CSV table of C-alpha atoms in Angstrom, one decimal:
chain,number,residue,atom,x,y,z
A,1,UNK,CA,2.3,-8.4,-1.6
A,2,UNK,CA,2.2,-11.3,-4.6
A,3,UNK,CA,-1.0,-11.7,-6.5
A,4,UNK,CA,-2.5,-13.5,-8.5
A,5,UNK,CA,-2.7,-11.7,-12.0
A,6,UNK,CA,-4.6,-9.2,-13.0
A,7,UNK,CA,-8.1,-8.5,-15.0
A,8,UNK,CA,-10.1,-5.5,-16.5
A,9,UNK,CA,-10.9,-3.2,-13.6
A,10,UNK,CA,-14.9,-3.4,-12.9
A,11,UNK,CA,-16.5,-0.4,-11.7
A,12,UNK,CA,-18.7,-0.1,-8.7
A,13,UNK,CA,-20.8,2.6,-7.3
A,14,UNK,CA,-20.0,4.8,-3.9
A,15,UNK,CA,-23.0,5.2,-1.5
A,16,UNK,CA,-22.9,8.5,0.5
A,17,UNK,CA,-23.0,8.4,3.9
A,18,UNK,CA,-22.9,11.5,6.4
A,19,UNK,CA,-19.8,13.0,6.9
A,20,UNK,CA,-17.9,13.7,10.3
A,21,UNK,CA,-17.1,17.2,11.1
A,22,UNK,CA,-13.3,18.0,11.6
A,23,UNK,CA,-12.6,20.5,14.2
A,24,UNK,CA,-10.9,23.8,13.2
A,25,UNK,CA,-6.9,23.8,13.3
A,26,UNK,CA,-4.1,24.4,12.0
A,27,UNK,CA,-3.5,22.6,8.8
A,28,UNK,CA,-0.6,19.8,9.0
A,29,UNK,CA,2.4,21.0,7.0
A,30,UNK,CA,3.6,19.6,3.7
A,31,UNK,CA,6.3,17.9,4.1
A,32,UNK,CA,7.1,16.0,0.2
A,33,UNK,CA,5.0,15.2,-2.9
A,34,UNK,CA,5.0,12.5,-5.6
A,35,UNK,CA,2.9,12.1,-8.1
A,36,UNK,CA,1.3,8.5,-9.0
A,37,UNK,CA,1.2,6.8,-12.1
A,38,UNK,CA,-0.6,3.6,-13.5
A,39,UNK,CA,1.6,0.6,-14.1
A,40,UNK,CA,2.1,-1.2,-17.4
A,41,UNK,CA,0.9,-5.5,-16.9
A,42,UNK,CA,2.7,-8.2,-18.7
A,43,UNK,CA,0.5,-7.5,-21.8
A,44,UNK,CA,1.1,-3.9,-22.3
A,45,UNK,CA,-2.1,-2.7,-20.8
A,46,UNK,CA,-3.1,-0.9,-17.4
A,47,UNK,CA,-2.6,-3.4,-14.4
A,48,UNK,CA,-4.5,-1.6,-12.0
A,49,UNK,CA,-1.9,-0.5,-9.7
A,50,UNK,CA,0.4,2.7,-9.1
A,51,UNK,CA,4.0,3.3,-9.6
A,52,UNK,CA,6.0,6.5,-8.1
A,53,UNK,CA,9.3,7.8,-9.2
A,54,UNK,CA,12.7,7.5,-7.1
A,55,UNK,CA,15.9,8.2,-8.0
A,56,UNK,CA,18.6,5.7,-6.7
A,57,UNK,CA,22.7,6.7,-7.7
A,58,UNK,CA,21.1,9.6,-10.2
A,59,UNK,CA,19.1,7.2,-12.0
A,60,UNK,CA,15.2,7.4,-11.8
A,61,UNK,CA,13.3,4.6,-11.5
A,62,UNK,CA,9.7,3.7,-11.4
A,63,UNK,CA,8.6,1.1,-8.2
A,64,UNK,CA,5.1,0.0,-7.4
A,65,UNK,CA,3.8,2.0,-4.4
A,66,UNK,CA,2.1,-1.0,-1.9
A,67,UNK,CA,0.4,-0.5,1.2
A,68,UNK,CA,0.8,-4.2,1.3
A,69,UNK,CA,4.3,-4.6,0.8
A,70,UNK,CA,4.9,-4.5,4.9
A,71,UNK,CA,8.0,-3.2,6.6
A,72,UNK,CA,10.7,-3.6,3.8
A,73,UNK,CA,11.3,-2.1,0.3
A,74,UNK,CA,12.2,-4.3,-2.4
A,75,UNK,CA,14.7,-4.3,-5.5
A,76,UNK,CA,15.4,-6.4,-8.3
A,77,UNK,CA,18.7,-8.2,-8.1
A,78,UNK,CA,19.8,-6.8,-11.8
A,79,UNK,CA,18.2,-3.4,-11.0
A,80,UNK,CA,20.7,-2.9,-7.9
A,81,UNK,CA,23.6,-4.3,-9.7
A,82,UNK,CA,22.6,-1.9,-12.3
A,83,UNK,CA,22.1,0.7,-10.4
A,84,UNK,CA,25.6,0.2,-8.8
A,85,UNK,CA,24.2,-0.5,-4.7
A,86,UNK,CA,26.5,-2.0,-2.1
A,87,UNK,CA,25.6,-4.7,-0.9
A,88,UNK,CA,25.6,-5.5,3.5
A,89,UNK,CA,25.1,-8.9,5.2
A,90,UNK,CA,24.8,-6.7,8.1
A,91,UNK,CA,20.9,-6.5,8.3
A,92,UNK,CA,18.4,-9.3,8.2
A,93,UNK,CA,15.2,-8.5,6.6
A,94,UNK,CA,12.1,-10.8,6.1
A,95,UNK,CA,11.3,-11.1,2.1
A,96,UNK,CA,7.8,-11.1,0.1
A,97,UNK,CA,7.4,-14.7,2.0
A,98,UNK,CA,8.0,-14.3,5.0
A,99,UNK,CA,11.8,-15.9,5.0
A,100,UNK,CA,14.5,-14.5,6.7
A,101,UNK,CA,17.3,-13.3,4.2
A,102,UNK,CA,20.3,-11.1,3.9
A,103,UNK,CA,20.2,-9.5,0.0
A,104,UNK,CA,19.9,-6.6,1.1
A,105,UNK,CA,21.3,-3.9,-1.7
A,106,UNK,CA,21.9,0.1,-0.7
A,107,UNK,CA,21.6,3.4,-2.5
A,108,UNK,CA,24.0,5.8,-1.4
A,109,UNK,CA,22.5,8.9,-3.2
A,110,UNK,CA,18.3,9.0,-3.1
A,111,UNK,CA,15.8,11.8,-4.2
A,112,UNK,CA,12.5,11.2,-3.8
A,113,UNK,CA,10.1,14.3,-4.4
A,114,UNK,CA,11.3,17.4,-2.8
A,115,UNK,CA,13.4,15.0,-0.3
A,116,UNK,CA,17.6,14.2,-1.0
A,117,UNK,CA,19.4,12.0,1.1
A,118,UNK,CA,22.3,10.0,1.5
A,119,UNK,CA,23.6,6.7,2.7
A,120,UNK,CA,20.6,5.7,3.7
A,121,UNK,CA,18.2,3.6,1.5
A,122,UNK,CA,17.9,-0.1,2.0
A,123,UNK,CA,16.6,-2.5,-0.1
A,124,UNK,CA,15.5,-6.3,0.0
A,125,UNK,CA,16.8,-7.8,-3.3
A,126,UNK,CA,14.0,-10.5,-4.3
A,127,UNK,CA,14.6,-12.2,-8.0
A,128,UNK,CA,11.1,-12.7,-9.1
A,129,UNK,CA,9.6,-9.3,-8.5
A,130,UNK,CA,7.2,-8.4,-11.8
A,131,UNK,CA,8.4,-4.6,-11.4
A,132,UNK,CA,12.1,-3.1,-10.9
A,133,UNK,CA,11.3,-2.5,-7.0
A,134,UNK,CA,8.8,-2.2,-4.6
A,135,UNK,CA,8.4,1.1,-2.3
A,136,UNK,CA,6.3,-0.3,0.6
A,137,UNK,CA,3.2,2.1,2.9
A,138,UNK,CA,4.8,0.5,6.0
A,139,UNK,CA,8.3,2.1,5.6
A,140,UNK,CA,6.4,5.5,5.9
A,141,UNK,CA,5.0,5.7,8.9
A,142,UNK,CA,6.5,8.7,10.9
A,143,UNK,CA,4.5,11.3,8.6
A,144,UNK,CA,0.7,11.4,7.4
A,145,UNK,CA,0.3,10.1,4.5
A,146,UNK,CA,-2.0,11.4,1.5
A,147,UNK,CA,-3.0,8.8,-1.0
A,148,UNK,CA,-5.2,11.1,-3.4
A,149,UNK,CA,-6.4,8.5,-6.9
A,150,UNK,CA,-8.3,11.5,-7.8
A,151,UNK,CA,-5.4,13.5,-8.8
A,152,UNK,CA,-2.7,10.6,-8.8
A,153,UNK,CA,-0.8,12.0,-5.8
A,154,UNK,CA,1.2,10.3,-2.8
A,155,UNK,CA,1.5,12.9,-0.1
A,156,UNK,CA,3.8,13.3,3.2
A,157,UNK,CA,2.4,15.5,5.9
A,158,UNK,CA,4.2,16.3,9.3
A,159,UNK,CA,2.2,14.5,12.4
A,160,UNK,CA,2.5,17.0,14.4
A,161,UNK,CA,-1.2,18.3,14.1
A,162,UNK,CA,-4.4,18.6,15.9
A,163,UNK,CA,-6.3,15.5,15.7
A,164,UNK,CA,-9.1,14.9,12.9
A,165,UNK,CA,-7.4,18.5,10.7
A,166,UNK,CA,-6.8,16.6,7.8
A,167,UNK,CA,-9.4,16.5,5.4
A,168,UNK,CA,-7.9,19.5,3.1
A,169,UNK,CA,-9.9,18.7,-0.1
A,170,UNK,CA,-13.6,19.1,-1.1
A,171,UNK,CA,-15.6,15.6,-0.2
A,172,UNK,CA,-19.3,14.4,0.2
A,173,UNK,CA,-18.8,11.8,2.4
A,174,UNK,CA,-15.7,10.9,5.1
A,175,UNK,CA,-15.2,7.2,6.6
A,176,UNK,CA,-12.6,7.7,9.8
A,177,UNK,CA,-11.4,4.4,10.8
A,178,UNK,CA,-8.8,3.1,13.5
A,179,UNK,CA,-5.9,1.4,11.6
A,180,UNK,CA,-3.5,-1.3,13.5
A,181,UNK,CA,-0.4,-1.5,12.2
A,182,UNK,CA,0.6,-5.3,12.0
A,183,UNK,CA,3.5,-6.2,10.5
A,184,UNK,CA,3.9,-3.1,8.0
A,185,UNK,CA,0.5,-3.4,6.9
A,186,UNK,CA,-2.7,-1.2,7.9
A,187,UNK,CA,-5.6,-3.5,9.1
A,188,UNK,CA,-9.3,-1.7,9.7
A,189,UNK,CA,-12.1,-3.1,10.5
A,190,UNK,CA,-15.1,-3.1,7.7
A,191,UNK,CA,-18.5,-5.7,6.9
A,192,UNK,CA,-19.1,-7.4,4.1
A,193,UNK,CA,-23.0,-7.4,3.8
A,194,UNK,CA,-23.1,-6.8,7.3
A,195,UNK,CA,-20.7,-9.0,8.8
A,196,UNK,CA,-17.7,-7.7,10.4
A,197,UNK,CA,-14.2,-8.5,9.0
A,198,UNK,CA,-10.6,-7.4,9.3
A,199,UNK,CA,-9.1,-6.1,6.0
A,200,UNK,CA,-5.7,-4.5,5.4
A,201,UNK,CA,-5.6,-2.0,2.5
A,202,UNK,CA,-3.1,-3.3,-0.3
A,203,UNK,CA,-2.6,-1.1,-3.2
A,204,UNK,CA,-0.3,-3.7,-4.6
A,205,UNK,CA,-3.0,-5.8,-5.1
A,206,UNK,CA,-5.3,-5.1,-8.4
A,207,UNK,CA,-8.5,-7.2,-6.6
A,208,UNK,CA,-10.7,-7.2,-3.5
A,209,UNK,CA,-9.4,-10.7,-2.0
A,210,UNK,CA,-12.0,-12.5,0.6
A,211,UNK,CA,-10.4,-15.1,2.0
A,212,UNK,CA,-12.8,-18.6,1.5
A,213,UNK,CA,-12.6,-20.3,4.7
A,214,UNK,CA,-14.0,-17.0,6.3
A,215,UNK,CA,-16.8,-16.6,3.4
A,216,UNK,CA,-18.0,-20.4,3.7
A,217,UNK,CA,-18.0,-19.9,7.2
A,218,UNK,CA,-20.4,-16.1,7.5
A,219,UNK,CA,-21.6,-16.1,4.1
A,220,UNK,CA,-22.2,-19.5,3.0
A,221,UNK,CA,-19.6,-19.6,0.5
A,222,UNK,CA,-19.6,-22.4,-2.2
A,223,UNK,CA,-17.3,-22.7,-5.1
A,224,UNK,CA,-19.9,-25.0,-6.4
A,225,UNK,CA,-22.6,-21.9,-5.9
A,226,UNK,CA,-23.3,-18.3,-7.1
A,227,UNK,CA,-21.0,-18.6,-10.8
A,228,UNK,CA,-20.3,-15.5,-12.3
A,229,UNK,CA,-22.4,-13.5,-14.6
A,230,UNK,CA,-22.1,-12.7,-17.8
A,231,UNK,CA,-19.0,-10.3,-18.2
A,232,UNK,CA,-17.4,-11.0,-15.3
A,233,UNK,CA,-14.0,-12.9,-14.9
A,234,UNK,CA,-14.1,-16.8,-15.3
A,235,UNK,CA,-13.5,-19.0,-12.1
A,236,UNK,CA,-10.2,-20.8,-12.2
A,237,UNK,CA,-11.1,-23.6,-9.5
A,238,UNK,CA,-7.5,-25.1,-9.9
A,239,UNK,CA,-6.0,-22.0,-8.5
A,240,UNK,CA,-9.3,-21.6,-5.9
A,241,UNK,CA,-10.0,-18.2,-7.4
A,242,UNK,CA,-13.5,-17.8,-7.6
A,243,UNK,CA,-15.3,-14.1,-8.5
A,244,UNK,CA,-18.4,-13.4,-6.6
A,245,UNK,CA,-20.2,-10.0,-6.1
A,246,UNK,CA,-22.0,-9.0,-2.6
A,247,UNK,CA,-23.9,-6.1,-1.7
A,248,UNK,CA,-22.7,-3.8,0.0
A,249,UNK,CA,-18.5,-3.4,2.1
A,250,UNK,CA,-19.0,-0.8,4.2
A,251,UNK,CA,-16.8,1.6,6.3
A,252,UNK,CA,-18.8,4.2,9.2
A,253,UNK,CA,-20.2,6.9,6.7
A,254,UNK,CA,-19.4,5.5,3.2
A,255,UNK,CA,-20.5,2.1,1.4
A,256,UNK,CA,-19.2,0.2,-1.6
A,257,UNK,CA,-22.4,-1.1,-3.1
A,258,UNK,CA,-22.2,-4.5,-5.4
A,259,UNK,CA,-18.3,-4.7,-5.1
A,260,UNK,CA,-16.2,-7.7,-7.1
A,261,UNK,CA,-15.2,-10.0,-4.5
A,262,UNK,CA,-11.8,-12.8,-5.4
A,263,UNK,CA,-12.7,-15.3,-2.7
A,264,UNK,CA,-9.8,-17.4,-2.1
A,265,UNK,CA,-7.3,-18.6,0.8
A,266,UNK,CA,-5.6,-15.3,2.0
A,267,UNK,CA,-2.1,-15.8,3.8
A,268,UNK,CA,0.1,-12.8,4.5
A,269,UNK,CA,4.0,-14.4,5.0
A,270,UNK,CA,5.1,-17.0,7.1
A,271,UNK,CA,2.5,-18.9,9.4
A,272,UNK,CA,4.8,-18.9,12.0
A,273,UNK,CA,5.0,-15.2,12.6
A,274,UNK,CA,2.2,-13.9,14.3
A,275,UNK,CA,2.7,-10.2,12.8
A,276,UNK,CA,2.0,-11.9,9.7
A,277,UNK,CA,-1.3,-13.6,10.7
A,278,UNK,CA,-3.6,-13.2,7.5
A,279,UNK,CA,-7.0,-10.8,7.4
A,280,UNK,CA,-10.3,-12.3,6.7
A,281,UNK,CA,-9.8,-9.5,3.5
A,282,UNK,CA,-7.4,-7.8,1.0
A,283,UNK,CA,-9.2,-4.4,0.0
A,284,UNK,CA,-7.8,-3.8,-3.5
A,285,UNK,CA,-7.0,-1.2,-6.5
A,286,UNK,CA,-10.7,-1.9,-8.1
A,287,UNK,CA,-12.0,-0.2,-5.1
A,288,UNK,CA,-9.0,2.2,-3.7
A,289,UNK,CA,-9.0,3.7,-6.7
A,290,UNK,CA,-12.4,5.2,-6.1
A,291,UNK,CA,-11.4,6.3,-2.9
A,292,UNK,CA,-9.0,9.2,-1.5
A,293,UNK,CA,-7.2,7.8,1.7
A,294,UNK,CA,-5.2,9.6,4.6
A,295,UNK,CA,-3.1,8.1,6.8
A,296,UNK,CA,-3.1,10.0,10.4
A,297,UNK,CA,0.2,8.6,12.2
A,298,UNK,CA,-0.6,10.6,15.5
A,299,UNK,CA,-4.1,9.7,15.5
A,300,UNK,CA,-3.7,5.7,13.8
A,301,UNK,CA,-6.9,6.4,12.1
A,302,UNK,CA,-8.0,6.8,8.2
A,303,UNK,CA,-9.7,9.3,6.8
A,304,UNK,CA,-11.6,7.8,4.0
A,305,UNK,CA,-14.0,10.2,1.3
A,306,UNK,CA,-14.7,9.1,-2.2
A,307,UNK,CA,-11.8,10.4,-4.7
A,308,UNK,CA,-12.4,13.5,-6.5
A,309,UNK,CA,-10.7,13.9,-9.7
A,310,UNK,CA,-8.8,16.7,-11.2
A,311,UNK,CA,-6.0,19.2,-10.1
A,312,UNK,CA,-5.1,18.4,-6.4
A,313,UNK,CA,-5.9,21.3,-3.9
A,314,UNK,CA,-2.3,20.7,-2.2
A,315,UNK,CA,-1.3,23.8,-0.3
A,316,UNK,CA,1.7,25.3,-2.7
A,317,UNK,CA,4.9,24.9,-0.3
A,318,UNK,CA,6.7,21.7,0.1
A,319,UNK,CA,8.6,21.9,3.6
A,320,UNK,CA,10.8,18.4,3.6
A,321,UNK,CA,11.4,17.4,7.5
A,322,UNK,CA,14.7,18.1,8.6
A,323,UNK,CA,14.7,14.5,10.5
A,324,UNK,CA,15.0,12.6,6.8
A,325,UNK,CA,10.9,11.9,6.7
A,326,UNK,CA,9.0,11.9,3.6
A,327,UNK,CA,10.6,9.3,2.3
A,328,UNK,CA,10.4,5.6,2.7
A,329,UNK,CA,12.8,4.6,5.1
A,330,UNK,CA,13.1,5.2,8.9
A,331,UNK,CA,16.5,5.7,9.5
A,332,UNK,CA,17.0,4.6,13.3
A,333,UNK,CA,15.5,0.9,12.1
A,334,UNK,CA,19.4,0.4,9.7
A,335,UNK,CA,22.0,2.2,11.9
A,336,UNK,CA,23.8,-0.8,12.2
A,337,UNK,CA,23.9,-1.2,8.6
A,338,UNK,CA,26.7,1.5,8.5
A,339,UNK,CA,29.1,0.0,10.8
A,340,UNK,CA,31.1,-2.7,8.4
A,341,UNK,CA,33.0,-1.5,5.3
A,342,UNK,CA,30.0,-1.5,2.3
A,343,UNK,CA,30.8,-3.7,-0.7
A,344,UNK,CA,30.3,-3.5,-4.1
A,345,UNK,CA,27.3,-4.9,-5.3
């Protein structure tokens, strides 16, 4: 997704809640690993986000990992070129706004993790991307997935599991919420001092967005009202960014007390496509990165505990699915791409 740009990370404190009690199974199986690292900003500092490695034509790259990014992976232009992709103008693809193009570049030789494949990566070239590529949540959704912030690791594990088994790691608290997925992205349902709201969960953006309409309408929202304190980000009414901190966002079993709130208009693509219709919220990196997130595919739900930090109690073996999961594409969604002759980027 494209933000606005990005500020010092404020903190914000977890409130415990009680936490649900899985039933006893067998553990899903681990199917690939990455591990997560903060991205550089324009200024040479910590933007707030994560990148994760993948290697494109024997080349490793870095590309922000989004949750937001929806149901396509993005390149640069000069990084495909680069990079030496083919090029197809046999698959449309919808870019960062929501307009239908056909730059779409391919790898013919990817590793990601424990996972090697070929032919079979597609990417949608956009020119103003702030990052060589974007490696998009929605791509990934045949297999769990294991966002851990505490030990900076993205995790893929088979589906195939008894429901509510997944909660492998030590926690004090645990939030399981239903997630729809619209579009690419995963929407939940959460309050903001006690009102309920859709969000979607967007670790490609570095704030908590509200959008305003929805906050003059439950909360009384006024750009005119409630200015920021002391230490906290200046309003920039020209771009209707205003900074505002409420009590308490709250999931079943866990709350985010006092969070930094960006209220401003929140559009998701093209108003003309419903699968794009915006949230009333954009939960952010100041707040995921508390938090350790998984993804049930089977179940559509997510398990949410605060983040532990340290070592990550993974199981040791890495088992990568034989049908090309664990990895961000989904292979039946670009057969077509392999029918004309590929040219040269």
């Amino acid at each position: 997704m494209k933000l606005a740009p990005a500020w010092p990370v404020v903190g914000f404190a977890l409130c415990i809640g009680m936490s649900a009690q899985a039933q006893t199974c067998a553990p899903p199986r681990l199917e690939n690993t990455v591990a997560m690292t903060p991205l550089v900003g324009a200024e040479g500092g910590d933007d707030g986000k994560v990148g994760v490695p993948i290697t494109l034509n024997g080349v490793e790259k870095t590309f922000l990992f989004d949750t937001g990014g929806g149901a396509m992976n993005y390149i640069l232009p000069s990084v495909a070129l680069k990079l030496g992709m083919f090029k197809t103008d046999n698959f449309a693809a919808l870019d960062l706004s929501g307009n239908a193009s056909y730059l779409v570049a391919g790898a013919r030789r990817v590793k990601f993790g424990a996972v090697s494949a070929q032919d079979v990566a597609l990417f949608q070239e956009v020119p103003d991307l702030s990052y060589d590529g974007i490696l998009s949540a929605g791509t990934m959704t045949g297999d769990d997935l294991d966002i851990d912030f505490g030990a900076m690791r993205l995790n893929f594990f088979s589906a195939d599991h008894c429901p509510g088994d997944v909660v492998y790691w030590p926690r004090s608290a645990l939030a399981v919420v239903p997630v729809n997925l619209a579009g690419g992205h995963f929407e939940i349902a959460t309050t903001l001092d006690g009102h309920a709201l859709t969000a979607v969960v967007d670790t490609g953006s570095p704030w908590t967005i509200l959008d305003s309409e929805w906050a003059k309408k439950n909360l009384g929202f006024s750009p005119d009202a409630g200015a920021p304190s002391p230490g906290m980000p200046k309003d920039q009414p020209g771009k209707q960014i205003y900074f505002r901190k409420y009590s308490a966002l709250s999931f079943p079993g866990i709350t985010i007390a006092h969070p930094l709130v960006v209220v401003r208009p929140v559009k998701l693509g093209d108003d003309s496509d419903a699968m794009n219709r915006a949230p009333d919220m954009i939960i952010g990196m100041e707040v995921l990165r508390h938090l350790h997130l998984y993804y049930a595919a089977g179940e559509k739900q997510l398990y949410i505990t605060p983040a532990v930090a340290g070592p990550s109690p993974l199981p040791k073996n890495v088992t990568p699915a034989a049908d090309g999961h664990a990895w961000p594409q989904d292979a039946r969604a670009y057969m077509r791409v392999w029918d004309p002759i590929h040219r040269p980027h």
